Every structure is written in C-alpha cells, then in structure tokens.
Amino acid sequence: MFKSVIAFLTLLLIGFTANAKRDFYQIKVYHLKTEEQERKVDDFLKQAYLPALHRLGIVQVGVFKPIPNPEKPADEKLIYVFIPFKSQDDFFKLEQKLAADKAYWADGKAYLDAVYTEPPYDRIETILLTAFEKNPRYNLPQLKSPMKERVYELRSYEGHTEKISKNKIKMFNDGDEVGLFKRLNFNAVFYGEVVAGSRMPNLMYLTTFENRPDRDAHWKSFSADEYWKKLSAMPEYQKNVSKNDQRLLYPTDYSDI
C-alpha cells in the first residue's frame, strides 16, 4: 500500500514538473459596443495595464484587433490581449500584485474607476491555455513589415469530445505538426490547449505573416506539403476537429508582439 502511494505521488510530481516547464497563457477578449469604449480600453491598456505587467516582469504582451471585412461588417468591436506566464502560479498571483501597484491605479484611474452608467466595455472574455509540449515557450514573430500591414491568424480547433481533442493535440506534438509549421516559417507565437474558456474542448494557436498575400502563400504551401499530406491521411488522426474557427488580426501600435 505504502509503495503504491509513493508511486502515485511520484507520477503526480513528474506531471507537475513537466507542466512547470511550459508556459501558461491568458487571452483576454474585450467585447465593445462603441468607439468611445474602444478608446478607453486602448488608453487603459497602453498607459496602465501593459506598463504594470512590464514592471512585474511580463515584458511581452500582445494586443490585437480584427482586420475589418468590408463584406461582413462586425456587430461588435473586439480587442484581444495575449499574456504569457511562466507558470499557472504567476497567473493566479497577478491580480494581487496589480492591487498593490499604486502607479497602475493612478495611470488606469479613468478605466478602473468607471461608473456603471459609462462602462468601458460590454464584457470581458477570458481563455486560459497550457503550452504544447512541442512548443513549451512562446515565440516572437520574425517579421519585417510595418505592424499595420501584418496579419496574425488566431485559430481554434474544437473537438467533439475531450478524448478526440487530445488526439488533435497529439497530432501537433507526436505527429510533429508543430515542426511542419516551423519548417514552413509560419512564425507561430504560441500553441496551447484550452483549460478554461467558453468553448471546450479546444486548442488554439497564433501564426503571423508579413501581410495578407504572405499569409495566403504560406497556407498554399502548407496544403501542398508532402509531410502534411502524409500526416493528415494517417488513420489515427481522422475527424479530430469539430470546428475550425479562424480570426485574422493585426497588432496595435502599442503591442509588444
């Protein structure tokens, strides 16, 4: 009995140590109704939130907005904030640390002290992710084009069940789909398994491109790649995505990523 307990604790410790070597990500999605709300959130993020995170050692924070589609106008405005943490513990301690930051409260006063009749946003959505084993740390994109021309593609792959979703994640790790993206220079910022969010089970990743033609050319090369054809045809990786959601974004002028 004692040996069984020791074995169980050892496996638990091994699992914890493995996760500790992988990033933990938060994606905050601000849902906005008006241009005034967008301005207020932009000011807060630029002048208070990102500087506060920088003071805490989170030096690279991504802030993105949807690329407008003239053929399908959006019914709301969105701002995506990507925050990389070295561990889950760092995420859970964040609010406590921000509460003790006087500069944060002073710089963000207009947003933080907003009255109920003039809220700076409609809702905030939060998505939490654990980095894939094959790509345990986030990466900065190696791009040369102006920020306003870049295309950042946020994809989420929902699974029919938890087990099926794990199979798609295995395809990225053991099947080396991550390696394929790297070889084709997709400049991925992160790959992560969603552990908390409004749509689960799910995985998400963010690839980056110089511009829209560059994005289209990369995906054309991906579809034609011999390794992808072989990997996607393997029996063990069939029908492991129930929904593929694609969001084309661009980085704000104050984004670190």
mmCIF file of C-alpha atoms in Angstrom:
data_model
loop_
_atom_site.group_PDB
_atom_site.id
_atom_site.type_symbol
_atom_site.label_atom_id
_atom_site.label_comp_id
_atom_site.label_asym_id
_atom_site.label_seq_id
_atom_site.Cartn_x
_atom_site.Cartn_y
_atom_site.Cartn_z
ATOM 1 C CA MET A 1 0.000 0.000 0.000
ATOM 2 C CA PHE A 2 2.776 2.405 1.001
ATOM 3 C CA LYS A 3 4.687 1.701 -2.219
ATOM 4 C CA SER A 4 1.547 2.383 -4.253
ATOM 5 C CA VAL A 5 1.100 5.774 -2.585
ATOM 6 C CA ILE A 6 4.736 6.665 -3.214
ATOM 7 C CA ALA A 7 4.413 5.652 -6.857
ATOM 8 C CA PHE A 8 1.276 7.757 -7.264
ATOM 9 C CA LEU A 9 2.919 10.818 -5.679
ATOM 10 C CA THR A 10 5.973 10.364 -7.870
ATOM 11 C CA LEU A 11 3.846 10.351 -11.023
ATOM 12 C CA LEU A 12 1.981 13.419 -9.775
ATOM 13 C CA LEU A 13 5.269 15.224 -9.158
ATOM 14 C CA ILE A 14 6.571 14.280 -12.598
ATOM 15 C CA GLY A 15 3.413 15.647 -14.206
ATOM 16 C CA PHE A 16 3.622 18.884 -12.212
ATOM 17 C CA THR A 17 7.287 19.340 -13.112
ATOM 18 C CA ALA A 18 6.534 18.811 -16.804
ATOM 19 C CA ASN A 19 3.774 21.432 -16.733
ATOM 20 C CA ALA A 20 6.051 23.827 -14.815
ATOM 21 C CA LYS A 21 8.403 23.844 -17.809
ATOM 22 C CA ARG A 22 5.617 25.014 -20.109
ATOM 23 C CA ASP A 23 4.114 28.488 -20.442
ATOM 24 C CA PHE A 24 0.623 29.265 -19.217
ATOM 25 C CA TYR A 25 -1.330 31.757 -21.329
ATOM 26 C CA GLN A 26 -4.252 34.070 -20.823
ATOM 27 C CA ILE A 27 -6.194 35.579 -23.704
ATOM 28 C CA LYS A 28 -8.494 38.405 -22.646
ATOM 29 C CA VAL A 29 -11.102 39.409 -25.194
ATOM 30 C CA TYR A 30 -12.732 42.787 -24.684
ATOM 31 C CA HIS A 31 -16.197 42.969 -26.231
ATOM 32 C CA LEU A 32 -17.053 46.586 -27.052
ATOM 33 C CA LYS A 33 -20.097 48.384 -28.396
ATOM 34 C CA THR A 34 -18.815 51.880 -29.187
ATOM 35 C CA GLU A 35 -15.737 53.722 -30.458
ATOM 36 C CA GLU A 36 -15.602 55.547 -27.119
ATOM 37 C CA GLN A 37 -15.314 52.233 -25.273
ATOM 38 C CA GLU A 38 -12.574 51.174 -27.679
ATOM 39 C CA ARG A 39 -10.671 54.396 -27.000
ATOM 40 C CA LYS A 40 -10.982 53.944 -23.230
ATOM 41 C CA VAL A 41 -9.727 50.353 -23.314
ATOM 42 C CA ASP A 42 -6.874 51.282 -25.659
ATOM 43 C CA ASP A 43 -5.813 54.087 -23.312
ATOM 44 C CA PHE A 44 -6.006 51.777 -20.288
ATOM 45 C CA LEU A 45 -4.006 49.002 -21.904
ATOM 46 C CA LYS A 46 -1.376 51.356 -23.321
ATOM 47 C CA GLN A 47 -0.954 53.678 -20.364
ATOM 48 C CA ALA A 48 -1.643 51.436 -17.346
ATOM 49 C CA TYR A 49 -2.071 47.693 -17.934
ATOM 50 C CA LEU A 50 0.892 46.860 -20.152
ATOM 51 C CA PRO A 51 3.314 49.087 -18.177
ATOM 52 C CA ALA A 52 2.162 47.364 -14.965
ATOM 53 C CA LEU A 53 2.724 43.921 -16.478
ATOM 54 C CA HIS A 54 6.152 45.046 -17.655
ATOM 55 C CA ARG A 55 7.035 46.069 -14.097
ATOM 56 C CA LEU A 56 6.085 42.557 -12.990
ATOM 57 C CA GLY A 57 8.481 41.013 -15.491
ATOM 58 C CA ILE A 58 5.894 40.150 -18.169
ATOM 59 C CA VAL A 59 7.755 42.054 -20.850
ATOM 60 C CA GLN A 60 5.973 40.890 -23.989
ATOM 61 C CA VAL A 61 2.200 41.290 -24.158
ATOM 62 C CA GLY A 62 0.287 41.072 -27.413
ATOM 63 C CA VAL A 63 -2.678 43.331 -28.189
ATOM 64 C CA PHE A 64 -4.595 42.657 -31.401
ATOM 65 C CA LYS A 65 -7.732 43.753 -33.214
ATOM 66 C CA PRO A 66 -9.737 42.077 -36.004
ATOM 67 C CA ILE A 67 -8.871 43.005 -39.568
ATOM 68 C CA PRO A 68 -12.065 44.626 -40.948
ATOM 69 C CA ASN A 69 -14.023 42.696 -43.539
ATOM 70 C CA PRO A 70 -15.919 45.161 -45.797
ATOM 71 C CA GLU A 71 -18.201 42.377 -46.992
ATOM 72 C CA LYS A 72 -19.210 41.373 -43.467
ATOM 73 C CA PRO A 73 -19.223 44.304 -41.018
ATOM 74 C CA ALA A 74 -18.806 43.215 -37.389
ATOM 75 C CA ASP A 75 -21.666 43.747 -34.940
ATOM 76 C CA GLU A 76 -19.217 44.479 -32.127
ATOM 77 C CA LYS A 77 -15.640 45.672 -31.610
ATOM 78 C CA LEU A 78 -13.054 43.316 -30.155
ATOM 79 C CA ILE A 79 -9.631 43.681 -28.565
ATOM 80 C CA TYR A 80 -7.530 40.587 -27.879
ATOM 81 C CA VAL A 81 -4.843 40.677 -25.188
ATOM 82 C CA PHE A 82 -2.340 37.809 -25.062
ATOM 83 C CA ILE A 83 -0.437 37.448 -21.775
ATOM 84 C CA PRO A 84 2.277 34.785 -21.396
ATOM 85 C CA PHE A 85 3.048 33.489 -17.904
ATOM 86 C CA LYS A 86 5.889 31.180 -16.933
ATOM 87 C CA SER A 87 3.516 29.161 -14.729
ATOM 88 C CA GLN A 88 -0.084 28.875 -13.568
ATOM 89 C CA ASP A 89 1.003 30.257 -10.207
ATOM 90 C CA ASP A 90 2.131 33.512 -11.823
ATOM 91 C CA PHE A 91 -1.309 33.911 -13.383
ATOM 92 C CA PHE A 92 -3.178 33.364 -10.123
ATOM 93 C CA LYS A 93 -0.987 35.903 -8.311
ATOM 94 C CA LEU A 94 -1.406 38.616 -10.930
ATOM 95 C CA GLU A 95 -4.465 40.404 -9.542
ATOM 96 C CA GLN A 96 -2.938 40.536 -6.055
ATOM 97 C CA LYS A 97 0.224 42.105 -7.455
ATOM 98 C CA LEU A 98 -1.697 44.628 -9.539
ATOM 99 C CA ALA A 99 -3.733 45.606 -6.485
ATOM 100 C CA ALA A 100 -0.512 46.654 -4.745
ATOM 101 C CA ASP A 101 0.777 48.702 -7.704
ATOM 102 C CA LYS A 102 -0.018 52.382 -6.977
ATOM 103 C CA ALA A 103 1.169 53.535 -10.400
ATOM 104 C CA TYR A 104 -1.218 51.104 -12.059
ATOM 105 C CA TRP A 105 -4.189 52.513 -10.153
ATOM 106 C CA ALA A 106 -3.154 56.091 -10.869
ATOM 107 C CA ASP A 107 -2.450 55.563 -14.565
ATOM 108 C CA GLY A 108 -5.610 53.495 -15.080
ATOM 109 C CA LYS A 109 -7.964 55.563 -12.931
ATOM 110 C CA ALA A 110 -10.383 56.533 -15.723
ATOM 111 C CA TYR A 111 -10.920 52.870 -16.597
ATOM 112 C CA LEU A 112 -10.671 51.316 -13.145
ATOM 113 C CA ASP A 113 -12.995 53.835 -11.510
ATOM 114 C CA ALA A 114 -15.544 53.974 -14.353
ATOM 115 C CA VAL A 115 -19.137 54.387 -13.165
ATOM 116 C CA TYR A 116 -21.827 51.844 -14.001
ATOM 117 C CA THR A 117 -23.573 54.254 -16.378
ATOM 118 C CA GLU A 118 -20.429 54.533 -18.547
ATOM 119 C CA PRO A 119 -18.707 51.118 -18.541
ATOM 120 C CA PRO A 120 -15.527 50.972 -20.680
ATOM 121 C CA TYR A 121 -16.574 47.649 -22.224
ATOM 122 C CA ASP A 122 -19.573 45.373 -22.635
ATOM 123 C CA ARG A 123 -17.968 42.149 -21.342
ATOM 124 C CA ILE A 124 -14.525 40.579 -20.896
ATOM 125 C CA GLU A 125 -13.968 37.001 -22.013
ATOM 126 C CA THR A 126 -11.034 35.036 -20.589
ATOM 127 C CA ILE A 127 -9.368 31.983 -22.122
ATOM 128 C CA LEU A 128 -6.639 30.057 -20.273
ATOM 129 C CA LEU A 129 -4.206 27.754 -22.050
ATOM 130 C CA THR A 130 -1.269 25.464 -21.327
ATOM 131 C CA ALA A 131 1.513 25.475 -23.919
ATOM 132 C CA PHE A 132 2.080 22.369 -26.024
ATOM 133 C CA GLU A 133 4.973 20.074 -25.138
ATOM 134 C CA LYS A 134 6.409 20.561 -28.635
ATOM 135 C CA ASN A 135 6.432 24.344 -28.203
ATOM 136 C CA PRO A 136 6.691 24.968 -24.452
ATOM 137 C CA ARG A 137 7.534 28.683 -24.654
ATOM 138 C CA TYR A 138 6.026 31.473 -26.698
ATOM 139 C CA ASN A 139 7.976 32.949 -29.614
ATOM 140 C CA LEU A 140 8.330 36.452 -31.003
ATOM 141 C CA PRO A 141 7.480 36.657 -34.713
ATOM 142 C CA GLN A 142 10.385 37.434 -37.029
ATOM 143 C CA LEU A 143 8.675 39.885 -39.365
ATOM 144 C CA LYS A 144 9.914 42.988 -41.201
ATOM 145 C CA SER A 145 6.710 44.601 -42.455
ATOM 146 C CA PRO A 146 5.077 47.564 -40.663
ATOM 147 C CA MET A 147 2.823 46.448 -37.801
ATOM 148 C CA LYS A 148 -0.294 47.790 -39.541
ATOM 149 C CA GLU A 149 0.320 45.528 -42.569
ATOM 150 C CA ARG A 150 0.866 42.310 -40.616
ATOM 151 C CA VAL A 151 -1.666 39.522 -40.405
ATOM 152 C CA TYR A 152 -1.885 37.499 -37.200
ATOM 153 C CA GLU A 153 -4.108 34.448 -37.505
ATOM 154 C CA LEU A 154 -5.694 33.094 -34.344
ATOM 155 C CA ARG A 155 -7.130 29.625 -34.899
ATOM 156 C CA SER A 156 -9.112 27.444 -32.532
ATOM 157 C CA TYR A 157 -9.797 23.787 -33.179
ATOM 158 C CA GLU A 158 -12.707 22.457 -31.177
ATOM 159 C CA GLY A 159 -13.042 18.706 -30.639
ATOM 160 C CA HIS A 160 -16.149 16.528 -30.494
ATOM 161 C CA THR A 161 -15.049 15.142 -27.087
ATOM 162 C CA GLU A 162 -12.141 15.556 -24.669
ATOM 163 C CA LYS A 163 -10.519 12.380 -25.980
ATOM 164 C CA ILE A 164 -10.836 13.446 -29.611
ATOM 165 C CA SER A 165 -9.425 16.892 -28.829
ATOM 166 C CA LYS A 166 -6.430 15.231 -27.140
ATOM 167 C CA ASN A 167 -5.899 13.317 -30.377
ATOM 168 C CA LYS A 168 -5.569 16.573 -32.342
ATOM 169 C CA ILE A 169 -3.101 17.876 -29.749
ATOM 170 C CA LYS A 170 -1.164 14.629 -30.142
ATOM 171 C CA MET A 171 -1.089 15.303 -33.877
ATOM 172 C CA PHE A 172 0.667 18.613 -33.167
ATOM 173 C CA ASN A 173 3.116 17.050 -30.695
ATOM 174 C CA ASP A 174 3.820 13.412 -31.605
ATOM 175 C CA GLY A 175 2.789 13.902 -35.231
ATOM 176 C CA ASP A 176 5.054 16.979 -35.356
ATOM 177 C CA GLU A 177 2.538 19.303 -36.944
ATOM 178 C CA VAL A 178 4.319 21.969 -34.893
ATOM 179 C CA GLY A 179 7.555 21.059 -36.660
ATOM 180 C CA LEU A 180 5.825 21.399 -40.014
ATOM 181 C CA PHE A 181 4.670 24.927 -39.162
ATOM 182 C CA LYS A 182 8.215 25.808 -38.090
ATOM 183 C CA ARG A 183 9.773 24.387 -41.261
ATOM 184 C CA LEU A 184 7.383 26.425 -43.401
ATOM 185 C CA ASN A 185 8.120 29.603 -41.376
ATOM 186 C CA PHE A 186 4.639 30.285 -40.061
ATOM 187 C CA ASN A 187 6.161 32.375 -37.250
ATOM 188 C CA ALA A 188 3.808 30.976 -34.622
ATOM 189 C CA VAL A 189 3.637 32.910 -31.351
ATOM 190 C CA PHE A 190 2.125 30.023 -29.362
ATOM 191 C CA TYR A 191 0.284 26.705 -29.416
ATOM 192 C CA GLY A 192 -1.899 25.920 -26.413
ATOM 193 C CA GLU A 193 -4.529 23.588 -25.028
ATOM 194 C CA VAL A 194 -7.518 25.490 -23.660
ATOM 195 C CA VAL A 195 -8.011 24.568 -19.991
ATOM 196 C CA ALA A 196 -10.746 27.143 -19.316
ATOM 197 C CA GLY A 197 -12.902 29.078 -21.755
ATOM 198 C CA SER A 198 -16.339 29.416 -23.273
ATOM 199 C CA ARG A 199 -15.720 26.797 -25.993
ATOM 200 C CA MET A 200 -14.240 23.464 -24.902
ATOM 201 C CA PRO A 201 -12.614 21.067 -25.538
ATOM 202 C CA ASN A 202 -10.379 23.229 -27.663
ATOM 203 C CA LEU A 203 -6.858 24.122 -28.723
ATOM 204 C CA MET A 204 -5.628 27.437 -30.096
ATOM 205 C CA TYR A 205 -2.570 28.774 -31.842
ATOM 206 C CA LEU A 206 -1.407 32.080 -33.318
ATOM 207 C CA THR A 207 0.589 32.318 -36.555
ATOM 208 C CA THR A 208 1.942 35.561 -38.053
ATOM 209 C CA PHE A 209 2.611 36.861 -41.565
ATOM 210 C CA GLU A 210 4.052 39.928 -43.271
ATOM 211 C CA ASN A 211 0.747 40.701 -44.991
ATOM 212 C CA ARG A 212 -2.348 39.039 -46.459
ATOM 213 C CA PRO A 213 -0.653 37.724 -49.653
ATOM 214 C CA ASP A 214 2.127 36.251 -47.499
ATOM 215 C CA ARG A 215 -0.485 34.545 -45.323
ATOM 216 C CA ASP A 216 -2.271 33.051 -48.320
ATOM 217 C CA ALA A 217 1.007 31.839 -49.843
ATOM 218 C CA HIS A 218 2.017 30.107 -46.598
ATOM 219 C CA TRP A 219 -1.244 28.190 -46.359
ATOM 220 C CA LYS A 220 -0.989 27.200 -50.006
ATOM 221 C CA SER A 221 2.464 25.747 -49.302
ATOM 222 C CA PHE A 222 1.123 24.007 -46.213
ATOM 223 C CA SER A 223 -1.679 22.297 -48.128
ATOM 224 C CA ALA A 224 0.749 21.139 -50.810
ATOM 225 C CA ASP A 225 3.429 19.875 -48.419
ATOM 226 C CA GLU A 226 4.144 16.156 -48.721
ATOM 227 C CA TYR A 227 4.543 15.668 -44.975
ATOM 228 C CA TRP A 228 1.140 17.291 -44.325
ATOM 229 C CA LYS A 229 -0.473 15.046 -46.918
ATOM 230 C CA LYS A 230 1.042 12.011 -45.208
ATOM 231 C CA LEU A 231 0.196 13.178 -41.669
ATOM 232 C CA SER A 232 -3.396 14.189 -42.437
ATOM 233 C CA ALA A 233 -4.016 10.834 -44.143
ATOM 234 C CA MET A 234 -2.987 8.742 -41.134
ATOM 235 C CA PRO A 235 -5.949 6.701 -39.829
ATOM 236 C CA GLU A 236 -5.284 7.630 -36.196
ATOM 237 C CA TYR A 237 -5.727 11.365 -36.914
ATOM 238 C CA GLN A 238 -9.028 11.325 -38.801
ATOM 239 C CA LYS A 239 -12.035 13.503 -37.864
ATOM 240 C CA ASN A 240 -10.425 15.037 -34.780
ATOM 241 C CA VAL A 241 -11.728 18.609 -35.258
ATOM 242 C CA SER A 242 -15.405 19.522 -34.980
ATOM 243 C CA LYS A 243 -14.975 23.251 -35.681
ATOM 244 C CA ASN A 244 -12.119 25.316 -37.089
ATOM 245 C CA ASP A 245 -12.512 28.983 -36.153
ATOM 246 C CA GLN A 246 -10.174 31.466 -37.870
ATOM 247 C CA ARG A 247 -9.672 35.082 -36.815
ATOM 248 C CA LEU A 248 -7.447 37.439 -38.830
ATOM 249 C CA LEU A 249 -5.979 40.112 -36.568
ATOM 250 C CA TYR A 250 -3.466 42.933 -36.661
ATOM 251 C CA PRO A 251 -1.255 44.155 -33.794
ATOM 252 C CA THR A 252 -1.963 47.564 -32.269
ATOM 253 C CA ASP A 253 0.790 50.171 -32.369
ATOM 254 C CA TYR A 254 1.470 49.594 -28.650
ATOM 255 C CA SER A 255 1.551 45.798 -28.784
ATOM 256 C CA ASP A 256 4.820 44.148 -27.701
ATOM 257 C CA ILE A 257 4.295 41.200 -30.054
#
